Amino acid sequence: MNVIMEEGEQSHQDLEVEATDNEEHENGNTSIISRSFSVSASVASSVGVIQEVTEAPNSDRNESDQQDFHVGDVSSRSRCTKSGVAAAIRAPEDHPSSKVQIMPMSSAAQARMDMDAKLKASLRAKARKAGVGAFHVVPPAGLESDEETKEEEEEIVISTDHTNAIDFGTISTTSDGDDALVYKVLATPVLDQDMILATPVKKVKNKKKKIGVAVLIFISFIIAVIVTTARNRPGPGSTRDNAFSSSPTPSPTVNSDELQSQLEAFSTVKDLERIGSPQRSALMWIANRDRSGIEYTDTLFYQRYALIVLYYATQPDTFASLDVWVDTTKHECDWGRAISCITDSTGMRRLTNIDLAKKRLQGTLPTEIGLLKDLEELSLSENELGSTIPEEIGKLTLLMRLDISKNNISGIIPDTIRSIEGLNYLILSQNRLTGQYPDAVHNLMALKTMDLSTNQLSGTMSYVPNTLAFLSTLNLRDNKFNGTIPIDFLSLPDLSILNLDFNDFSGNFIDLDITSFLRLEEVTLSHNRFNGSMPDALDSGFDLDFMRLKKMDFSHNLFSGTVPALGYAPNIKYVDLSSNKFTGTLSFTIAYLDNLEVFRSSDNLLTGQLIQFPVNIKHLDIKGNALTGEVFDSRLLKLQSLEVLSIGGNHAGSIPSEISNLSLLQYFDASNCILSGTLPHEIGNLQLLSQLHLDGNNFTGPLPSEFGKLRMMIGLHLDDNMLTSTIPVELRSMSSLAILSLGNNALSGSIPTEISELHDLVELELSGNVLEGSVPEEVCELGLKQLQVDRNVQCSCCSQNN
């Protein structure tokens, strides 16, 4: 580090580390007009222009106790006193070496008394203008004088964070007749800039007038090496492993004023000058860090600038980013898989694709994104971006895919999106968007997929124009839309997937054109308030052999009438009509749906007997109706692909031993079916069974010990029956069991200690039986969330019933 002294306005020279008085001679008299010195952040041959001067008030000081301090080429002078504190002011960014002017100032205690709010605001404004960070005052520890008294001191700092500062040791200044000031010198990175912070650490009497030149040269050399290393802290394009590695290509000298003037065509002056803004950080990155050799006057320089702004706008910690995708040494088109370009006929490399999905990005989407006018795909999904979608997104007129799903984006969808007429995919799902349905999307004539699901959009949808001729997927689920849906939706020629569930839509479907369903593959309307009966054509046996429908979910609405006959929709795989008001019987034509895998009609008002279902069905849920007859007949037992069988709430007869034929069964619910007889021990052969609900029936006899073979069982619900005998110790083998509910039966005997081997158990219901003895201490030690027994069973850890 060179310590450079200024003498007058016209010249300067390298001197030793000592304060020098600039003298003025007039009429034979000599007076000191300034005392100043500069510290360079790297070896340099001249003093750079100092852009800032820190002022201290003079209202309560004698004129003789004040001096004019001159700082570099600043034309104005500032009134400062001699004693006490120093301020560190950064030199201009366009100078090849970062310089700091250190100026003696008034004592902190007096400064605090004198510095009013207006002056503090002035200092902050000057700090921002200088581009060195926010101005704030931090009280340090007191300073000791040679009389061993402590006076309150305060350091005036232009900085934002000194956590990673490097200690360069101390510098002592001396001047005839004055005390020496000993400064502690630190360097800390601020927005990719290095800054020197000088803090007075003590005062000593002037016992030595000068320090040896040789010692100072050696110290200066050591500090220069440390500073050079510190300046290579990682910015965009660096990682922790190469944070202190120097680039093989030297950073070009860039005039920051000229650069800012160039960038004012893309960003506001306010943003470019605001310390800490992504725009200001990008400017400084280009001026000080960019080693690619790309000139800022290049035709496509704006795309490099826009990417750097995007980097700073979406990285919460510039120096510790785990997913760095910027490279200081390469053309932006060579930054890796996140960036893609094409080369046009003139040899220009134009940015066409940004894929930063799942990069843990935070922050906001900057307005400069609109500069990337050649962009065709922008994917920022599955990050933590916030704020709003900038209106400048509408400037990306060549964009074909926009995906910012799964973030924290709020606000409305900007109307400017109508300008992206070639957009094919608009995916904004799982954010916090608000406002009305965006009519601007009707101008996107090339749109194929629009996914606005899981937001907070609201209002009605008045119409859908025929301009969306290529729209194939429309997903509006999980919003707050209401009113009726435009029939035009179902008339769009290419619409194949329509998802409107979890909204507040209403209206009658009876007037729908059946030909609309000939193109749809998936239609999901669940959890709304649609009413009326299904379209007549769906119930008429109309020849729908060419129908493409695969999924139909009308659950949790207010539909009524009979369940539609879908026997002529051979491709359908998923039907959910549960939680409506359907009446009548199920159509026998359902048996002809060879591709049907899921059928749900639970919680309706269906009557009659159970029908034959396709043999390939995997999920059958008819719970909560009023079906009668023998459920477990040969027709049901042929459904050997069943994984879920839910028939609870119907009148079903008994369970035959052939239930073991349903070997793939994982969930079996026959609760509240007035089933009778004994529990078939063959249920123990259903090795994949994890949930068994047979509660609320009339089963008698023992609880089969073979149930212990159900190693996958999580919930066993047999309460409210008439089971007798003891609790089989074989239940100890149900190693996954979490809920064992045997209450309100006629079980007797003691509670087996072996239950304590069920380490996943959280609920044990044994009340309403004729058990005796006490709950084993080993069972209590399981720490169950719920354990209920009768009062005659001794237990210190139970919830007991009367």
PDB file of N, CA, C and O in Angstrom, residues 1-7 13-21 36-39 171-175 208-217 220:
ATOM      1  N   MET A   1       0.855  -1.197   0.000  1.00  0.00           N
ATOM      2  CA  MET A   1       0.000   0.000   0.000  1.00  0.00           C
ATOM      3  C   MET A   1       0.883   1.235   0.000  1.00  0.00           C
ATOM      4  O   MET A   1       1.796   1.358   0.798  1.00  0.00           O
ATOM      5  N   ASN A   2       0.634   2.176  -0.911  1.00  0.00           N
ATOM      6  CA  ASN A   2       1.315   3.462  -0.890  1.00  0.00           C
ATOM      7  C   ASN A   2       0.528   4.430  -0.031  1.00  0.00           C
ATOM      8  O   ASN A   2      -0.682   4.502  -0.111  1.00  0.00           O
ATOM      9  N   VAL A   3       1.243   5.195   0.765  1.00  0.00           N
ATOM     10  CA  VAL A   3       0.617   6.292   1.484  1.00  0.00           C
ATOM     11  C   VAL A   3       1.059   7.564   0.804  1.00  0.00           C
ATOM     12  O   VAL A   3       2.240   7.879   0.741  1.00  0.00           O
ATOM     13  N   ILE A   4       0.121   8.293   0.221  1.00  0.00           N
ATOM     14  CA  ILE A   4       0.427   9.407  -0.667  1.00  0.00           C
ATOM     15  C   ILE A   4      -0.050  10.699  -0.040  1.00  0.00           C
ATOM     16  O   ILE A   4      -1.193  10.793   0.407  1.00  0.00           O
ATOM     17  N   MET A   5       0.797  11.686   0.016  1.00  0.00           N
ATOM     18  CA  MET A   5       0.449  12.964   0.603  1.00  0.00           C
ATOM     19  C   MET A   5       0.155  13.967  -0.490  1.00  0.00           C
ATOM     20  O   MET A   5       0.812  13.989  -1.531  1.00  0.00           O
ATOM     21  N   GLU A   6      -0.849  14.799  -0.244  1.00  0.00           N
ATOM     22  CA  GLU A   6      -1.155  15.878  -1.155  1.00  0.00           C
ATOM     23  C   GLU A   6      -0.520  17.164  -0.659  1.00  0.00           C
ATOM     24  O   GLU A   6      -0.542  17.453   0.534  1.00  0.00           O
ATOM     25  N   GLU A   7       0.001  17.947  -1.579  1.00  0.00           N
ATOM     26  CA  GLU A   7       0.527  19.266  -1.241  1.00  0.00           C
ATOM     27  C   GLU A   7      -0.036  20.257  -2.238  1.00  0.00           C
ATOM     28  O   GLU A   7       0.386  20.310  -3.400  1.00  0.00           O
ATOM     29  N   GLN A  13       2.908  14.114  -4.071  1.00  0.00           N
ATOM     30  CA  GLN A  13       4.083  13.255  -4.098  1.00  0.00           C
ATOM     31  C   GLN A  13       3.961  12.190  -3.022  1.00  0.00           C
ATOM     32  O   GLN A  13       3.223  12.335  -2.063  1.00  0.00           O
ATOM     33  N   ASP A  14       4.723  11.096  -3.211  1.00  0.00           N
ATOM     34  CA  ASP A  14       4.761  10.028  -2.215  1.00  0.00           C
ATOM     35  C   ASP A  14       5.655  10.452  -1.061  1.00  0.00           C
ATOM     36  O   ASP A  14       6.789  10.896  -1.265  1.00  0.00           O
ATOM     37  N   LEU A  15       5.144  10.343   0.166  1.00  0.00           N
ATOM     38  CA  LEU A  15       5.913  10.701   1.352  1.00  0.00           C
ATOM     39  C   LEU A  15       5.810   9.585   2.370  1.00  0.00           C
ATOM     40  O   LEU A  15       5.129   8.585   2.165  1.00  0.00           O
ATOM     41  N   GLU A  16       6.459   9.770   3.472  1.00  0.00           N
ATOM     42  CA  GLU A  16       6.345   8.822   4.557  1.00  0.00           C
ATOM     43  C   GLU A  16       4.962   8.954   5.205  1.00  0.00           C
ATOM     44  O   GLU A  16       4.214   9.876   4.927  1.00  0.00           O
ATOM     45  N   VAL A  17       4.707   8.040   6.148  1.00  0.00           N
ATOM     46  CA  VAL A  17       3.424   8.068   6.825  1.00  0.00           C
ATOM     47  C   VAL A  17       3.470   9.106   7.937  1.00  0.00           C
ATOM     48  O   VAL A  17       3.789   8.814   9.076  1.00  0.00           O
ATOM     49  N   GLU A  18       3.190  10.315   7.598  1.00  0.00           N
ATOM     50  CA  GLU A  18       3.097  11.360   8.600  1.00  0.00           C
ATOM     51  C   GLU A  18       2.246  12.481   8.039  1.00  0.00           C
ATOM     52  O   GLU A  18       2.279  12.776   6.854  1.00  0.00           O
ATOM     53  N   ALA A  19       1.485  13.089   8.916  1.00  0.00           N
ATOM     54  CA  ALA A  19       0.625  14.169   8.472  1.00  0.00           C
ATOM     55  C   ALA A  19       1.480  15.355   8.057  1.00  0.00           C
ATOM     56  O   ALA A  19       2.465  15.706   8.709  1.00  0.00           O
ATOM     57  N   THR A  20       1.125  15.967   6.954  1.00  0.00           N
ATOM     58  CA  THR A  20       1.890  17.105   6.435  1.00  0.00           C
ATOM     59  C   THR A  20       1.001  18.333   6.411  1.00  0.00           C
ATOM     60  O   THR A  20      -0.139  18.275   5.953  1.00  0.00           O
ATOM     61  N   ASP A  21       1.543  19.449   6.903  1.00  0.00           N
ATOM     62  CA  ASP A  21       0.808  20.696   6.885  1.00  0.00           C
ATOM     63  C   ASP A  21       1.097  21.437   5.593  1.00  0.00           C
ATOM     64  O   ASP A  21       2.258  21.617   5.189  1.00  0.00           O
ATOM     65  N   SER A  36      -3.649  16.824   5.415  1.00  0.00           N
ATOM     66  CA  SER A  36      -4.398  15.738   4.799  1.00  0.00           C
ATOM     67  C   SER A  36      -3.466  14.651   4.333  1.00  0.00           C
ATOM     68  O   SER A  36      -2.272  14.859   4.179  1.00  0.00           O
ATOM     69  N   PHE A  37      -4.010  13.462   4.127  1.00  0.00           N
ATOM     70  CA  PHE A  37      -3.240  12.393   3.522  1.00  0.00           C
ATOM     71  C   PHE A  37      -4.217  11.409   2.895  1.00  0.00           C
ATOM     72  O   PHE A  37      -5.400  11.395   3.214  1.00  0.00           O
ATOM     73  N   SER A  38      -3.724  10.562   1.955  1.00  0.00           N
ATOM     74  CA  SER A  38      -4.547   9.602   1.232  1.00  0.00           C
ATOM     75  C   SER A  38      -3.988   8.215   1.413  1.00  0.00           C
ATOM     76  O   SER A  38      -2.784   8.034   1.577  1.00  0.00           O
ATOM     77  N   VAL A  39      -4.850   7.215   1.375  1.00  0.00           N
ATOM     78  CA  VAL A  39      -4.414   5.825   1.439  1.00  0.00           C
ATOM     79  C   VAL A  39      -4.914   5.121   0.196  1.00  0.00           C
ATOM     80  O   VAL A  39      -6.099   5.146  -0.101  1.00  0.00           O
ATOM     81  N   ILE A 171      -1.621   2.499  11.295  1.00  0.00           N
ATOM     82  CA  ILE A 171      -0.810   3.544  10.683  1.00  0.00           C
ATOM     83  C   ILE A 171      -0.739   4.696  11.677  1.00  0.00           C
ATOM     84  O   ILE A 171      -1.760   5.131  12.209  1.00  0.00           O
ATOM     85  N   SER A 172       0.448   5.195  11.916  1.00  0.00           N
ATOM     86  CA  SER A 172       0.619   6.293  12.857  1.00  0.00           C
ATOM     87  C   SER A 172       0.932   7.566  12.093  1.00  0.00           C
ATOM     88  O   SER A 172       1.712   7.561  11.136  1.00  0.00           O
ATOM     89  N   THR A 173       0.300   8.687  12.497  1.00  0.00           N
ATOM     90  CA  THR A 173       0.584   9.975  11.887  1.00  0.00           C
ATOM     91  C   THR A 173       1.184  10.890  12.938  1.00  0.00           C
ATOM     92  O   THR A 173       0.792  10.863  14.098  1.00  0.00           O
ATOM     93  N   THR A 174       2.146  11.683  12.533  1.00  0.00           N
ATOM     94  CA  THR A 174       2.766  12.618  13.451  1.00  0.00           C
ATOM     95  C   THR A 174       2.828  13.983  12.817  1.00  0.00           C
ATOM     96  O   THR A 174       2.865  14.125  11.594  1.00  0.00           O
ATOM     97  N   SER A 175       2.858  15.016  13.658  1.00  0.00           N
ATOM     98  CA  SER A 175       3.001  16.380  13.189  1.00  0.00           C
ATOM     99  C   SER A 175       3.610  17.194  14.319  1.00  0.00           C
ATOM    100  O   SER A 175       3.333  16.949  15.490  1.00  0.00           O
ATOM    101  N   LYS A 208       8.181  10.501  18.836  1.00  0.00           N
ATOM    102  CA  LYS A 208       9.031  10.316  17.666  1.00  0.00           C
ATOM    103  C   LYS A 208       8.440  11.092  16.522  1.00  0.00           C
ATOM    104  O   LYS A 208       7.266  11.007  16.255  1.00  0.00           O
ATOM    105  N   LYS A 209       9.237  11.818  15.843  1.00  0.00           N
ATOM    106  CA  LYS A 209       8.726  12.657  14.775  1.00  0.00           C
ATOM    107  C   LYS A 209       8.510  11.889  13.498  1.00  0.00           C
ATOM    108  O   LYS A 209       7.652  12.233  12.703  1.00  0.00           O
ATOM    109  N   LYS A 210       9.314  10.843  13.248  1.00  0.00           N
ATOM    110  CA  LYS A 210       9.196  10.135  11.974  1.00  0.00           C
ATOM    111  C   LYS A 210       9.385   8.642  12.178  1.00  0.00           C
ATOM    112  O   LYS A 210       9.995   8.208  13.136  1.00  0.00           O
ATOM    113  N   ILE A 211       8.860   7.888  11.268  1.00  0.00           N
ATOM    114  CA  ILE A 211       9.028   6.431  11.249  1.00  0.00           C
ATOM    115  C   ILE A 211       9.980   6.083  10.126  1.00  0.00           C
ATOM    116  O   ILE A 211       9.922   6.681   9.052  1.00  0.00           O
ATOM    117  N   GLY A 212      10.770   5.091  10.315  1.00  0.00           N
ATOM    118  CA  GLY A 212      11.782   4.738   9.318  1.00  0.00           C
ATOM    119  C   GLY A 212      11.183   4.418   7.968  1.00  0.00           C
ATOM    120  O   GLY A 212      10.196   3.698   7.857  1.00  0.00           O
ATOM    121  N   VAL A 213      11.776   4.961   6.938  1.00  0.00           N
ATOM    122  CA  VAL A 213      11.256   4.774   5.572  1.00  0.00           C
ATOM    123  C   VAL A 213      11.294   3.315   5.180  1.00  0.00           C
ATOM    124  O   VAL A 213      10.359   2.785   4.566  1.00  0.00           O
ATOM    125  N   ALA A 214      12.315   2.604   5.540  1.00  0.00           N
ATOM    126  CA  ALA A 214      12.438   1.203   5.141  1.00  0.00           C
ATOM    127  C   ALA A 214      11.329   0.349   5.746  1.00  0.00           C
ATOM    128  O   ALA A 214      10.757  -0.512   5.084  1.00  0.00           O
ATOM    129  N   VAL A 215      11.027   0.630   7.025  1.00  0.00           N
ATOM    130  CA  VAL A 215       9.961  -0.131   7.683  1.00  0.00           C
ATOM    131  C   VAL A 215       8.624   0.133   7.020  1.00  0.00           C
ATOM    132  O   VAL A 215       7.826  -0.770   6.779  1.00  0.00           O
ATOM    133  N   LEU A 216       8.388   1.408   6.691  1.00  0.00           N
ATOM    134  CA  LEU A 216       7.125   1.754   6.052  1.00  0.00           C
ATOM    135  C   LEU A 216       6.988   1.125   4.679  1.00  0.00           C
ATOM    136  O   LEU A 216       5.913   0.689   4.274  1.00  0.00           O
ATOM    137  N   ILE A 217       8.051   1.097   3.928  1.00  0.00           N
ATOM    138  CA  ILE A 217       8.000   0.483   2.594  1.00  0.00           C
ATOM    139  C   ILE A 217       7.641  -0.995   2.719  1.00  0.00           C
ATOM    140  O   ILE A 217       6.823  -1.527   1.966  1.00  0.00           O
ATOM    141  N   SER A 220       3.987  -1.290   3.682  1.00  0.00           N
ATOM    142  CA  SER A 220       3.161  -0.949   2.522  1.00  0.00           C
ATOM    143  C   SER A 220       3.088  -2.101   1.549  1.00  0.00           C
ATOM    144  O   SER A 220       2.039  -2.406   0.979  1.00  0.00           O
TER     145      SER A 220
END
